[in-house]
Coordinates of C-alpha atoms in Angstrom, one line a residue:
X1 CA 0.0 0.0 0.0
X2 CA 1.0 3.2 -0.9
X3 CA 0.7 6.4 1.1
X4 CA 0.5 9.6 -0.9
X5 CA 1.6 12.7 1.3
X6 CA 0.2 15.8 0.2
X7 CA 1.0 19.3 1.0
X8 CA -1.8 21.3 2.3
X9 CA -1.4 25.1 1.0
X10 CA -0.4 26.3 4.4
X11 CA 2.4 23.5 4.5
X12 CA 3.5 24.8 1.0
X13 CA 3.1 28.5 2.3
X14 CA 5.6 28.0 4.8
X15 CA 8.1 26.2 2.6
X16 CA 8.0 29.2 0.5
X17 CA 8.5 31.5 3.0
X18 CA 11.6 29.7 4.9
X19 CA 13.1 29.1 1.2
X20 CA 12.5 33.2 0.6
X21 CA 14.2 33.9 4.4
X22 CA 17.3 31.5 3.3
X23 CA 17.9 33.3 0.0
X24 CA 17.7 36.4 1.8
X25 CA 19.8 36.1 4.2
X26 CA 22.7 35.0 1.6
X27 CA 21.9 38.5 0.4
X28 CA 22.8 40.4 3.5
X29 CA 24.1 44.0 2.3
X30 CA 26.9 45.3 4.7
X31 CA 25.9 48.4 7.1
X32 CA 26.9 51.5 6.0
X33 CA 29.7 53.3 8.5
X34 CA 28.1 55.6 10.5
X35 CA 29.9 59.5 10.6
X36 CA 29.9 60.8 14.3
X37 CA 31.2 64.7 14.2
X38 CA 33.5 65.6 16.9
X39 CA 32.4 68.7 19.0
X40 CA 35.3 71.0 18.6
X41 CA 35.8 73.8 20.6
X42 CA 34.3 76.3 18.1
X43 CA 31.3 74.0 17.6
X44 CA 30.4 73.8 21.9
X45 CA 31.1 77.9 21.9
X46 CA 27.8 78.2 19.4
X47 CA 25.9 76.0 20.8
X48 CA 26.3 77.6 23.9
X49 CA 26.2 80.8 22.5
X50 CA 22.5 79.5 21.2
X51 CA 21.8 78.6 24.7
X52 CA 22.3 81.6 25.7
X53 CA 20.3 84.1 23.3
X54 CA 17.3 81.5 23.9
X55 CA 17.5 81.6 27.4
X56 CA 17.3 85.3 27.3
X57 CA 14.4 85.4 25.2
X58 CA 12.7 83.2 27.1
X59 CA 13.2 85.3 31.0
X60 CA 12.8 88.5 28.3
X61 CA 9.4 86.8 27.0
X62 CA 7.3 87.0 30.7
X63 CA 8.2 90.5 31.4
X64 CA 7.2 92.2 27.7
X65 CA 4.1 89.8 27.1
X66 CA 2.1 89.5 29.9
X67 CA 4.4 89.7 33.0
X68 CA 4.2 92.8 35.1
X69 CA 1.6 95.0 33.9
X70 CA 2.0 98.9 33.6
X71 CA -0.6 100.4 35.5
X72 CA -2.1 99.2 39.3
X73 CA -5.7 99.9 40.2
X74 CA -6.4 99.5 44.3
X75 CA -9.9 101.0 45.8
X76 CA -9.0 103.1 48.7
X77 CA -11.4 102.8 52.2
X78 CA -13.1 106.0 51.2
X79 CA -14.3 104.7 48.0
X80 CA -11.6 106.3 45.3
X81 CA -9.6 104.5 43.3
X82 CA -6.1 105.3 42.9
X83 CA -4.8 103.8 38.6
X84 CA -0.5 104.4 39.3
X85 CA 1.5 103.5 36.0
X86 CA 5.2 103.0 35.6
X87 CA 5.3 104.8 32.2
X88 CA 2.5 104.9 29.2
X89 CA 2.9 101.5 28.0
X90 CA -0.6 101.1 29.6
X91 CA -1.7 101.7 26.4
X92 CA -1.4 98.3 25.3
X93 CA -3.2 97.4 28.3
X94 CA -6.0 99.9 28.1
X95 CA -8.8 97.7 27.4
X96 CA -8.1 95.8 30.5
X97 CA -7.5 98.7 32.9
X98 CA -11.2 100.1 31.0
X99 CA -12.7 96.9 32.0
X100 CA -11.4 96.8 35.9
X101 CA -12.4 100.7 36.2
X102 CA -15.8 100.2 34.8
X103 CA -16.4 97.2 37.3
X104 CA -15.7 99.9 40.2
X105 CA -18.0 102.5 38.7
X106 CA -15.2 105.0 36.7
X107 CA -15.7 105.7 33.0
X108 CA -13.4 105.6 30.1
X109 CA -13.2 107.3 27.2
X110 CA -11.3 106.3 23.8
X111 CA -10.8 108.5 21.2
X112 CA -9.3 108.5 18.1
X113 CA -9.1 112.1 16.2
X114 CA -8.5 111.6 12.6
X115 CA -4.9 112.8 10.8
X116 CA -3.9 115.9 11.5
X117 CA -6.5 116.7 14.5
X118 CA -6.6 116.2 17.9
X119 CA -9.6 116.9 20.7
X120 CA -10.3 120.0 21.6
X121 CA -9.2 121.1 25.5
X122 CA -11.1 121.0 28.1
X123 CA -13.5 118.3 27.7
X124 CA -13.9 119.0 31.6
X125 CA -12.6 119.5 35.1
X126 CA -9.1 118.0 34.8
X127 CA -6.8 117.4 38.4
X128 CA -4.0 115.8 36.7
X129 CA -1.6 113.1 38.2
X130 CA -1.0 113.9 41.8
X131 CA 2.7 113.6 43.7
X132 CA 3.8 109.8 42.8
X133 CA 5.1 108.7 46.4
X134 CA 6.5 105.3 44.8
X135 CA 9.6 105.5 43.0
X136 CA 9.0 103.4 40.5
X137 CA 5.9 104.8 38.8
X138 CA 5.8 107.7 37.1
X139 CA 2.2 108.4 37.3
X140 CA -1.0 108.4 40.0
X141 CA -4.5 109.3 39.6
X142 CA -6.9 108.9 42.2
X143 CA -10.4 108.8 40.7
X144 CA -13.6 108.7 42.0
X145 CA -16.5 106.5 40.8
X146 CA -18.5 108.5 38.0
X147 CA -15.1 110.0 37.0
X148 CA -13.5 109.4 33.8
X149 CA -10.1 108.2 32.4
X150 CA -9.8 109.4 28.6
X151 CA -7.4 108.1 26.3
X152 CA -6.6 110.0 22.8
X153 CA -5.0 108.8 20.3
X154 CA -4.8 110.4 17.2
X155 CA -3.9 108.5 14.2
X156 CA -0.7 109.5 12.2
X157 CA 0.0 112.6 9.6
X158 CA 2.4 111.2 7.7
X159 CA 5.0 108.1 8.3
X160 CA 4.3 107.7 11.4
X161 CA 4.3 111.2 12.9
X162 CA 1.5 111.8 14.8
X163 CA 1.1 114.1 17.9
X164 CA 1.7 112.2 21.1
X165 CA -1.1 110.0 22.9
X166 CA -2.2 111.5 25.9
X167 CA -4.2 109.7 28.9
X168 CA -5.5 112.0 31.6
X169 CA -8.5 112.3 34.3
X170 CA -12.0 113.8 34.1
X171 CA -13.9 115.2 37.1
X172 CA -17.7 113.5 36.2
X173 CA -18.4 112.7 32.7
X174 CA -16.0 113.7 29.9
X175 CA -17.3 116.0 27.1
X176 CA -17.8 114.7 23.4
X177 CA -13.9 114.7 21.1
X178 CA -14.4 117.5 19.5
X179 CA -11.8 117.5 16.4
X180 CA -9.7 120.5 16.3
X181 CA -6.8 121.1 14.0
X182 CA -3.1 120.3 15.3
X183 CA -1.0 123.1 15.5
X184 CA 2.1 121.2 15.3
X185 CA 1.0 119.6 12.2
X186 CA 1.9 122.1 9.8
X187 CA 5.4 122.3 10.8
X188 CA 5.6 118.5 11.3
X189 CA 4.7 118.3 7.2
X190 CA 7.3 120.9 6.5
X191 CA 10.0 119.4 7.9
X192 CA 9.2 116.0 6.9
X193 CA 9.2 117.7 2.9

């Protein structure tokens, strides 16, 4: 009697496979030499050199973003509320200062007078910063609630020239921006001819 063996397709599957493994392996390429750099001394002086400048952006980062702000608001126990600044970069933070004031009852006022104008003076009773007992601001108004802190800034004449920003206090209410002609403007296009 005869016994016939025959391959099922997995057995043949698998024959295939080990004979494709063997003639692979004869086939073996050889691994290309890795290059490694030597750090030289000029090499470690950027890099920390690079270390450096980004370490100083990043402690330069908190303090010009969003670190200390320009401006303090603190409600006094007779009900005023004193708004001390270190110099007039407040204006990048006047939205925020608007929104704290207007919580404790102080108006704000933001004007914008087109090229070449500016708003009209007074627009009211005006106190203007008292004596600054810290050092290290250069500004302090104590307001009262109804009073209002006004904000103009008028846009530029030309390149950039414009007359300067100004933020001051109101006694009550502020009057309307009325648009009056700047009298340095006229000599500001003249020399800039």
């Amino acid at each position: 009697m005869t016994t016939k063996t025959t391959k099922t397709f997995e057995d043949r599957l698998l024959d295939e496979l080990r004979r494709e493994i063997a003639l692979r392996a004869e086939d073996v390429p050889e691994p290309e030499p890795v290059i490694r750099r030597t750090i030289t001394t000029r090499r470690a002086l950027v890099a920390l050199a690079a270390c450096a400048a980004a370490a100083g952006v990043v402690v330069g980062l908190p303090s010009s973003t969003g670190g200390s702000k320009a401006y303090a608001v603190e409600r006094n126990d007779d009900g005023t509320i004193t708004v001390t600044g270190e110099d007039l970069a407040a204006w990048e933070y006047r939205g925020e200062l608007a929104e704290q004031l207007h919580d404790l009852g102080v108006l704000t006022s933001f004007d914008r007078p087109r090229s070449g104008y500016v708003c009209a003076k007074p627009r009211g009773e005006t106190p203007g910063p008292e004596k600054v007992t810290d050092p290290t601001a250069l500004w302090t108004y104590t307001l009262h609630p109804g009073d209002t802190l006004v904000f103009e800034d008028p846009e530029p004449i030309k390149d950039s020239v414009s007359p300067a920003g100004v933020m001051y206090v109101v006694k009550g209410k502020a009057k309307p921006c009325r648009e009056v002609p700047y009298e340095g403007a006229k000599w500001l296009e003249e020399s800039l001819k």
